[in-house]
Amino acid sequence: MREQLLAAEKVKAIDWRDGALYLLDQRALPFEETWVRYDSAAAVAQAIKDMVVRGAPAIGIAAAYGLALGVRARLAEGDDWQMALEEDFEVLNNSRPTAVNLFWALNRMRERLYRLKDSDDALAIMNAEAEAIHESDREANLTMAQLGVDLIRRHQGNLQTLLTHCNTGALATGGFGTALGVIRAAYLDGLVERVYADETRPWLQGSRLTAWELLNEGIPVSLNADSAAAHLMKTKGITWVIVGADRITANGDVANKIGTYQLAVNAMHHGVRFMVVAPSSTIDMNLESGDDIPIEERAGSELLELAGKRVAADVDAVNPVFDVTPADLIDFIVTEKGVVERPDKAKMALLMCRKRLH
Ligand code: MRU
């Protein structure tokens, strides 16, 4: 299946070449495919904040390249370059709060930085570390896709009707996706009849990005309002909800795009299986439970306006953009280290002791 999956990789959103970072501007999709060039850490941090690049693993990868750009600029400034680089760590660290992949990638870059010797080519090594982070995410996607498909086949062998939320595909990762990677692989394996994609209010990752990715690959997809999900579970024979994650805590609670929690409640009520697909870089063993996860609040204008035009009455809006699904609503967490069924603290700890499966 690996070869089949690699052949199915069509879209990419992050490109590192000639010492610069190129990002496919996700704000312009699906109507325009515009690539923007970045050559400083501060500019990459702003791109993350503005959601030119989004999705937990993709944010981490972009931040690692942003830091590598910082290293080049700081080296040119002189002897105290490592001290000056702290400013770049700081600006990247502050770009978005919820997805832990961002901090994970920056920590990995920091660890590599600390191991540099005086005789090393610092720039080459830090560039290579960012590239390795990118490549390992791509590999993780492939492993998770295979594990996810095995689960679907094991639990329900026939054609499946799936529901997903937000965008977890090639646009959100270094490869072809987490949850969407499993869905792609299941389709290649002949297991998918139809995918329902939540539109994912208010930023519309579902209608603008997931629908675009699936359409490009000829995977049967229908778009639905987020509020239609329970009704669809009841009437359309949905067998699996498959979503990604932005941060998973030590007890197996999962932060993901706002609306995921209500999907899990509805899935349990309707006997629909609930699968979370995320690389281990999304797991934060430093936090005991989902209550400790900082939840990003974005501007109310994302709700009050549509395409820049006011559509709401003259009210304030509250716009938390992630929520936390408690572990006891989750059937499976699929990572590149293996699968956790009915997650809890002990199972998460065991998983994190394991090596990657690839
Ligand atoms: O606000 P976004 O678009 O960055 O949120 C993205 C999500 O919530 C995804 O579901 C999550 O990052 C998993 S992506 C593989």
Tab-separated table of C-alpha atoms and ligand atoms in Angstrom:
chain	number	residue	atom	x	y	z
A	1	MET	CA	0.000	0.000	0.000
A	2	ARG	CA	2.948	2.370	0.675
A	3	GLU	CA	3.740	2.686	-3.061
A	4	GLN	CA	0.080	3.305	-3.848
A	5	LEU	CA	-0.063	5.995	-1.170
A	6	LEU	CA	3.097	7.696	-2.408
A	7	ALA	CA	1.700	7.735	-5.947
A	8	ALA	CA	-1.462	9.395	-4.606
A	9	GLU	CA	0.472	12.366	-3.141
A	10	LYS	CA	-0.645	15.231	-5.343
A	11	VAL	CA	-0.945	18.437	-3.364
A	12	LYS	CA	1.760	20.038	-1.265
A	13	ALA	CA	1.567	23.232	0.710
A	14	ILE	CA	5.134	23.705	1.990
A	15	ASP	CA	8.208	23.937	-0.195
A	16	TRP	CA	11.773	24.617	0.977
A	17	ARG	CA	14.148	25.526	-1.809
A	18	ASP	CA	17.071	27.844	-2.549
A	19	GLY	CA	17.248	28.829	1.136
A	20	ALA	CA	13.689	30.165	1.263
A	21	LEU	CA	10.306	28.881	2.418
A	22	TYR	CA	7.390	28.844	-0.017
A	23	LEU	CA	3.853	28.443	1.323
A	24	LEU	CA	0.695	27.798	-0.659
A	25	ASP	CA	-1.593	30.577	0.589
A	26	GLN	CA	-4.526	28.663	2.106
A	27	ARG	CA	-6.576	31.829	2.494
A	28	ALA	CA	-6.928	32.042	-1.282
A	29	LEU	CA	-8.017	28.432	-1.888
A	30	PRO	CA	-9.975	26.958	-3.595
A	31	PHE	CA	-10.118	29.790	-6.124
A	32	GLU	CA	-6.438	30.704	-6.447
A	33	GLU	CA	-3.247	28.727	-6.010
A	34	THR	CA	-0.824	31.408	-4.880
A	35	TRP	CA	2.631	30.616	-3.488
A	36	VAL	CA	4.247	33.158	-1.176
A	37	ARG	CA	8.016	33.294	-0.540
A	38	TYR	CA	9.324	33.802	3.031
A	39	ASP	CA	12.881	34.594	4.034
A	40	SER	CA	12.679	35.593	7.699
A	41	ALA	CA	11.498	34.033	10.959
A	42	ALA	CA	9.239	36.995	11.714
A	43	ALA	CA	7.516	36.745	8.329
A	44	VAL	CA	6.917	32.999	8.824
A	45	ALA	CA	5.458	33.681	12.296
A	46	GLN	CA	3.084	36.210	10.748
A	47	ALA	CA	2.096	33.669	8.050
A	48	ILE	CA	1.221	31.159	10.791
A	49	LYS	CA	-0.792	33.790	12.679
A	50	ASP	CA	-2.649	34.840	9.516
A	51	MET	CA	-3.296	31.200	8.527
A	52	VAL	CA	-1.447	31.302	5.241
A	53	VAL	CA	-0.318	27.926	6.591
A	54	ARG	CA	-2.488	26.048	9.100
A	55	GLY	CA	-3.053	22.573	10.486
A	56	ALA	CA	-1.025	21.338	13.446
A	57	PRO	CA	1.805	19.412	11.710
A	58	ALA	CA	2.135	22.022	8.932
A	59	ILE	CA	2.464	24.805	11.498
A	60	GLY	CA	5.270	22.879	13.213
A	61	ILE	CA	7.109	22.286	9.946
A	62	ALA	CA	6.754	25.942	8.887
A	63	ALA	CA	8.042	27.086	12.299
A	64	ALA	CA	11.114	24.821	11.972
A	65	TYR	CA	11.927	26.318	8.571
A	66	GLY	CA	11.231	29.789	10.017
A	67	LEU	CA	13.812	29.124	12.712
A	68	ALA	CA	16.298	27.929	10.084
A	69	LEU	CA	15.764	31.253	8.284
A	70	GLY	CA	16.448	32.965	11.613
A	71	VAL	CA	19.737	31.072	11.977
A	72	ARG	CA	20.924	32.319	8.591
A	73	ALA	CA	20.109	35.957	9.407
A	74	ARG	CA	21.579	35.794	12.945
A	75	LEU	CA	24.808	34.141	11.769
A	76	ALA	CA	25.321	37.064	9.412
A	77	GLU	CA	24.934	39.430	12.394
A	78	GLY	CA	28.009	38.079	14.230
A	79	ASP	CA	29.292	36.289	17.324
A	80	ASP	CA	26.291	36.508	19.601
A	81	TRP	CA	24.035	34.896	17.031
A	82	GLN	CA	22.639	32.190	19.329
A	83	MET	CA	21.558	34.832	21.833
A	84	ALA	CA	19.945	36.900	19.071
A	85	LEU	CA	18.152	33.793	17.796
A	86	GLU	CA	16.091	33.782	21.019
A	87	GLU	CA	14.042	36.597	19.502
A	88	ASP	CA	13.127	34.310	16.589
A	89	PHE	CA	12.199	31.467	18.948
A	90	GLU	CA	10.013	33.934	20.827
A	91	VAL	CA	8.180	35.339	17.815
A	92	LEU	CA	7.534	31.850	16.373
A	93	ASN	CA	6.468	30.472	19.776
A	94	ASN	CA	3.861	33.227	20.021
A	95	SER	CA	2.327	32.725	16.593
A	96	ARG	CA	-0.505	30.338	17.600
A	97	PRO	CA	-1.249	28.782	21.014
A	98	THR	CA	-3.144	25.479	20.681
A	99	ALA	CA	-1.366	23.094	18.300
A	100	VAL	CA	1.537	21.634	20.253
A	101	ASN	CA	3.393	20.616	17.076
A	102	LEU	CA	4.587	24.210	16.847
A	103	PHE	CA	6.343	24.023	20.245
A	104	TRP	CA	7.472	20.453	19.622
A	105	ALA	CA	9.215	21.467	16.375
A	106	LEU	CA	10.819	24.530	17.951
A	107	ASN	CA	12.035	22.435	20.897
A	108	ARG	CA	13.538	19.923	18.512
A	109	MET	CA	15.335	22.757	16.695
A	110	ARG	CA	16.554	24.078	20.053
A	111	GLU	CA	17.909	20.673	21.090
A	112	ARG	CA	19.837	20.436	17.821
A	113	LEU	CA	21.147	23.955	18.331
A	114	TYR	CA	22.460	23.053	21.787
A	115	ARG	CA	24.364	20.082	20.368
A	116	LEU	CA	26.254	22.191	17.789
A	117	LYS	CA	30.042	22.145	18.052
A	118	ASP	CA	32.223	25.166	17.196
A	119	SER	CA	33.543	23.417	14.102
A	120	ASP	CA	30.034	22.612	12.752
A	121	ASP	CA	28.379	24.272	9.793
A	122	ALA	CA	25.491	25.607	11.913
A	123	LEU	CA	23.342	26.728	9.001
A	124	ALA	CA	23.612	23.433	7.106
A	125	ILE	CA	22.816	21.453	10.246
A	126	MET	CA	19.819	23.550	11.251
A	127	ASN	CA	18.452	23.482	7.693
A	128	ALA	CA	18.840	19.711	7.690
A	129	GLU	CA	17.015	19.443	11.029
A	130	ALA	CA	14.034	21.377	9.651
A	131	GLU	CA	14.023	19.143	6.570
A	132	ALA	CA	14.145	16.056	8.794
A	133	ILE	CA	11.114	17.302	10.750
A	134	HIS	CA	9.273	17.750	7.447
A	135	GLU	CA	10.269	14.318	6.151
A	136	SER	CA	9.410	12.504	9.389
A	137	ASP	CA	5.906	13.982	9.314
A	138	ARG	CA	5.485	12.712	5.761
A	139	GLU	CA	6.564	9.238	6.854
A	140	ALA	CA	4.240	9.380	9.872
A	141	ASN	CA	1.314	10.127	7.535
A	142	LEU	CA	2.051	6.970	5.540
A	143	THR	CA	2.256	4.764	8.631
A	144	MET	CA	-0.929	6.207	10.148
A	145	ALA	CA	-2.820	5.773	6.875
A	146	GLN	CA	-2.017	2.076	6.859
A	147	LEU	CA	-2.911	1.608	10.538
A	148	GLY	CA	-6.187	3.512	10.101
A	149	VAL	CA	-7.225	1.439	7.110
A	150	ASP	CA	-6.442	-1.770	9.002
A	151	LEU	CA	-8.802	-0.605	11.763
A	152	ILE	CA	-11.607	0.166	9.339
A	153	ARG	CA	-11.187	-3.180	7.615
A	154	ARG	CA	-11.042	-5.044	10.905
A	155	HIS	CA	-14.170	-3.434	12.367
A	156	GLN	CA	-16.346	-2.999	9.279
A	157	GLY	CA	-15.168	-4.663	6.114
A	158	ASN	CA	-17.672	-3.296	3.599
A	159	LEU	CA	-18.109	0.079	1.935
A	160	GLN	CA	-17.994	2.872	4.499
A	161	THR	CA	-19.630	6.265	4.785
A	162	LEU	CA	-17.259	8.562	6.626
A	163	LEU	CA	-17.570	11.979	8.185
A	164	THR	CA	-14.658	14.339	8.776
A	165	HIS	CA	-14.150	17.801	10.206
A	166	CYS	CA	-11.809	20.672	9.367
A	167	ASN	CA	-8.892	20.000	6.989
A	168	THR	CA	-6.374	17.324	7.901
A	169	GLY	CA	-4.946	16.618	4.469
A	170	ALA	CA	-1.900	17.528	2.424
A	171	LEU	CA	-2.585	21.186	3.189
A	172	ALA	CA	-2.324	20.569	6.944
A	173	THR	CA	0.706	18.272	7.087
A	174	GLY	CA	4.055	17.432	5.520
A	175	GLY	CA	2.579	14.501	3.602
A	176	PHE	CA	-0.902	13.612	2.439
A	177	GLY	CA	-2.657	13.941	5.719
A	178	THR	CA	-3.616	12.518	9.094
A	179	ALA	CA	-7.379	11.851	9.170
A	180	LEU	CA	-7.612	12.668	5.463
A	181	GLY	CA	-4.613	10.382	4.896
A	182	VAL	CA	-6.597	7.482	6.400
A	183	ILE	CA	-9.621	8.450	4.298
A	184	ARG	CA	-7.475	8.595	1.129
A	185	ALA	CA	-5.921	5.227	1.874
A	186	ALA	CA	-9.326	3.698	2.668
A	187	TYR	CA	-10.600	4.982	-0.674
A	188	LEU	CA	-7.604	3.486	-2.506
A	189	ASP	CA	-8.398	0.229	-0.729
A	190	GLY	CA	-11.955	0.279	-2.076
A	191	LEU	CA	-13.507	0.841	1.355
A	192	VAL	CA	-15.158	4.241	0.892
A	193	GLU	CA	-18.566	4.935	-0.557
A	194	ARG	CA	-18.791	8.619	0.382
A	195	VAL	CA	-17.159	11.201	2.606
A	196	TYR	CA	-19.206	13.876	4.339
A	197	ALA	CA	-17.098	16.978	4.981
A	198	ASP	CA	-18.250	19.397	7.666
A	199	GLU	CA	-17.927	22.913	6.282
A	200	THR	CA	-16.112	23.881	9.537
A	201	ARG	CA	-17.411	27.282	10.508
A	202	PRO	CA	-16.205	29.916	10.734
A	203	TRP	CA	-12.985	29.663	8.726
A	204	LEU	CA	-14.435	27.030	6.340
A	205	GLN	CA	-11.482	24.641	6.249
A	206	GLY	CA	-13.970	21.925	5.218
A	207	SER	CA	-15.649	23.651	2.304
A	208	ARG	CA	-12.583	25.477	1.025
A	209	LEU	CA	-9.806	22.948	1.651
A	210	THR	CA	-11.041	19.408	2.405
A	211	ALA	CA	-13.665	19.466	-0.343
A	212	TRP	CA	-11.005	20.801	-2.766
A	213	GLU	CA	-8.490	18.093	-1.843
A	214	LEU	CA	-11.022	15.248	-2.131
A	215	LEU	CA	-12.528	16.605	-5.343
A	216	ASN	CA	-9.052	16.818	-6.926
A	217	GLU	CA	-8.639	13.101	-6.294
A	218	GLY	CA	-12.066	12.006	-7.422
A	219	ILE	CA	-13.092	10.829	-3.931
A	220	PRO	CA	-16.898	11.114	-3.575
A	221	VAL	CA	-17.499	13.993	-1.166
A	222	SER	CA	-20.553	15.910	-0.010
A	223	LEU	CA	-20.307	19.107	1.942
A	224	ASN	CA	-22.598	19.631	4.921
A	225	ALA	CA	-23.290	22.332	7.470
A	226	ASP	CA	-21.600	21.488	10.784
A	227	SER	CA	-25.021	21.433	12.424
A	228	ALA	CA	-26.190	18.676	10.020
A	229	ALA	CA	-23.767	16.099	11.434
A	230	ALA	CA	-26.120	14.435	13.970
A	231	HIS	CA	-28.879	14.205	11.371
A	232	LEU	CA	-26.458	12.681	8.855
A	233	MET	CA	-25.297	10.107	11.405
A	234	LYS	CA	-28.932	9.129	11.933
A	235	THR	CA	-29.982	9.057	8.286
A	236	LYS	CA	-26.960	8.375	6.053
A	237	GLY	CA	-25.443	5.287	7.601
A	238	ILE	CA	-22.237	6.981	8.692
A	239	THR	CA	-19.956	4.359	10.237
A	240	TRP	CA	-16.876	6.376	11.212
A	241	VAL	CA	-16.051	9.927	12.223
A	242	ILE	CA	-12.356	10.458	11.443
A	243	VAL	CA	-10.633	13.640	12.631
A	244	GLY	CA	-7.169	15.022	13.333
A	245	ALA	CA	-5.869	16.705	16.488
A	246	ASP	CA	-4.011	19.806	17.569
A	247	ARG	CA	-2.976	18.581	21.007
A	248	ILE	CA	-3.536	15.306	22.847
A	249	THR	CA	-2.869	15.291	26.587
A	250	ALA	CA	-1.438	12.574	28.847
A	251	ASN	CA	-4.918	11.192	29.657
A	252	GLY	CA	-5.956	10.962	25.976
A	253	ASP	CA	-8.126	14.115	25.787
A	254	VAL	CA	-8.006	15.642	22.300
A	255	ALA	CA	-8.065	19.305	21.292
A	256	ASN	CA	-9.132	19.762	17.691
A	257	LYS	CA	-11.057	22.238	15.562
A	258	ILE	CA	-14.142	23.700	17.224
A	259	GLY	CA	-17.082	21.364	16.647
A	260	THR	CA	-15.126	18.136	17.127
A	261	TYR	CA	-16.443	17.640	20.672
A	262	GLN	CA	-20.088	17.752	19.592
A	263	LEU	CA	-19.267	15.248	16.819
A	264	ALA	CA	-17.880	12.829	19.404
A	265	VAL	CA	-20.970	13.177	21.620
A	266	ASN	CA	-23.208	12.580	18.608
A	267	ALA	CA	-21.087	9.671	17.395
A	268	MET	CA	-21.408	7.930	20.764
A	269	HIS	CA	-25.181	8.435	20.759
A	270	HIS	CA	-25.504	6.944	17.266
A	271	GLY	CA	-23.018	4.087	17.713
A	272	VAL	CA	-20.647	5.614	15.140
A	273	ARG	CA	-16.962	4.863	15.710
A	274	PHE	CA	-14.725	7.854	16.465
A	275	MET	CA	-11.120	7.798	15.249
A	276	VAL	CA	-8.480	10.482	15.929
A	277	VAL	CA	-5.404	10.413	13.687
A	278	ALA	CA	-2.331	12.402	14.744
A	279	PRO	CA	1.450	11.993	14.807
A	280	SER	CA	3.148	11.656	18.194
A	281	SER	CA	4.388	15.241	17.771
A	282	THR	CA	0.771	16.217	18.605
A	283	ILE	CA	0.910	14.444	21.984
A	284	ASP	CA	1.750	16.643	24.953
A	285	MET	CA	2.609	14.420	27.917
A	286	ASN	CA	3.379	17.544	29.985
A	287	LEU	CA	-0.317	18.331	30.282
A	288	GLU	CA	-2.444	16.057	32.427
A	289	SER	CA	-5.777	16.722	30.787
A	290	GLY	CA	-7.532	18.753	28.134
A	291	ASP	CA	-8.490	21.347	30.765
A	292	ASP	CA	-4.868	22.539	30.643
A	293	ILE	CA	-4.810	23.197	26.870
A	294	PRO	CA	-4.769	26.866	25.861
A	295	ILE	CA	-7.693	27.357	23.487
A	296	GLU	CA	-7.144	29.969	20.792
A	297	GLU	CA	-9.784	32.682	20.460
A	298	ARG	CA	-9.780	34.456	17.122
A	299	ALA	CA	-11.368	37.712	16.050
A	300	GLY	CA	-15.149	37.936	16.181
A	301	SER	CA	-15.086	39.237	12.607
A	302	GLU	CA	-14.574	35.630	11.429
A	303	LEU	CA	-18.187	35.062	12.551
A	304	LEU	CA	-19.680	38.472	12.012
A	305	GLU	CA	-18.573	38.751	8.386
A	306	LEU	CA	-18.643	36.555	5.312
A	307	ALA	CA	-16.079	37.332	2.597
A	308	GLY	CA	-15.485	40.707	4.230
A	309	LYS	CA	-19.197	41.633	4.303
A	310	ARG	CA	-21.063	42.034	7.602
A	311	VAL	CA	-23.810	39.407	7.958
A	312	ALA	CA	-24.627	39.609	11.680
A	313	ALA	CA	-26.643	42.009	13.788
A	314	ASP	CA	-24.746	44.564	15.819
A	315	VAL	CA	-23.542	42.108	18.500
A	316	ASP	CA	-20.262	40.850	19.905
A	317	ALA	CA	-19.135	37.369	18.908
A	318	VAL	CA	-17.247	34.739	20.836
A	319	ASN	CA	-14.909	32.721	18.648
A	320	PRO	CA	-13.012	29.872	20.350
A	321	VAL	CA	-11.485	27.963	17.431
A	322	PHE	CA	-10.697	24.660	19.166
A	323	ASP	CA	-12.478	22.437	21.670
A	324	VAL	CA	-11.529	19.433	23.765
A	325	THR	CA	-13.012	15.982	23.255
A	326	PRO	CA	-12.756	13.909	26.448
A	327	ALA	CA	-10.849	10.644	26.089
A	328	ASP	CA	-13.872	8.542	27.038
A	329	LEU	CA	-15.665	9.568	23.833
A	330	ILE	CA	-12.798	8.343	21.641
A	331	ASP	CA	-12.592	4.817	20.216
A	332	PHE	CA	-9.119	5.014	18.657
A	333	ILE	CA	-6.125	7.317	18.558
A	334	VAL	CA	-3.939	6.382	15.586
A	335	THR	CA	-0.317	7.550	15.627
A	336	GLU	CA	2.847	6.489	13.787
A	337	LYS	CA	3.866	4.637	16.993
A	338	GLY	CA	0.731	2.514	16.946
A	339	VAL	CA	-2.963	2.591	17.834
A	340	VAL	CA	-4.493	3.282	21.237
A	341	GLU	CA	-7.987	1.881	21.760
A	342	ARG	CA	-10.209	3.657	24.323
A	343	PRO	CA	-7.373	5.955	25.433
A	344	ASP	CA	-6.469	6.585	29.061
A	345	LYS	CA	-3.408	7.719	30.997
A	346	ALA	CA	-1.718	4.294	31.195
A	347	LYS	CA	-2.230	3.492	27.505
A	348	MET	CA	-0.946	6.912	26.415
A	349	ALA	CA	2.184	6.476	28.555
A	350	LEU	CA	2.802	3.035	27.037
A	351	LEU	CA	2.372	4.403	23.516
A	352	MET	CA	4.905	7.154	24.087
A	353	CYS	CA	7.514	4.568	25.185
A	354	ARG	CA	7.246	2.844	21.822
A	355	LYS	CA	9.445	3.515	18.804
A	356	ARG	CA	7.952	4.845	15.578
A	357	LEU	CA	6.726	2.001	13.407
A	358	HIS	CA	8.623	3.184	10.325
B	1	MRU	O1	-7.147	26.416	12.745
B	1	MRU	P1	-6.520	25.336	11.930
B	1	MRU	O2	-7.019	25.278	10.526
B	1	MRU	O3	-5.017	25.349	12.032
B	1	MRU	O4	-7.010	23.994	12.654
B	1	MRU	C1	-6.641	22.761	12.098
B	1	MRU	C2	-7.257	21.616	12.789
B	1	MRU	O5	-7.937	21.759	13.785
B	1	MRU	C3	-6.922	20.249	12.291
B	1	MRU	O6	-7.997	19.380	12.479
B	1	MRU	C4	-5.712	19.719	13.069
B	1	MRU	O7	-4.673	20.637	13.032
B	1	MRU	C5	-5.232	18.422	12.550
B	1	MRU	S1	-4.404	18.673	10.994
B	1	MRU	C6	-3.617	17.328	10.507
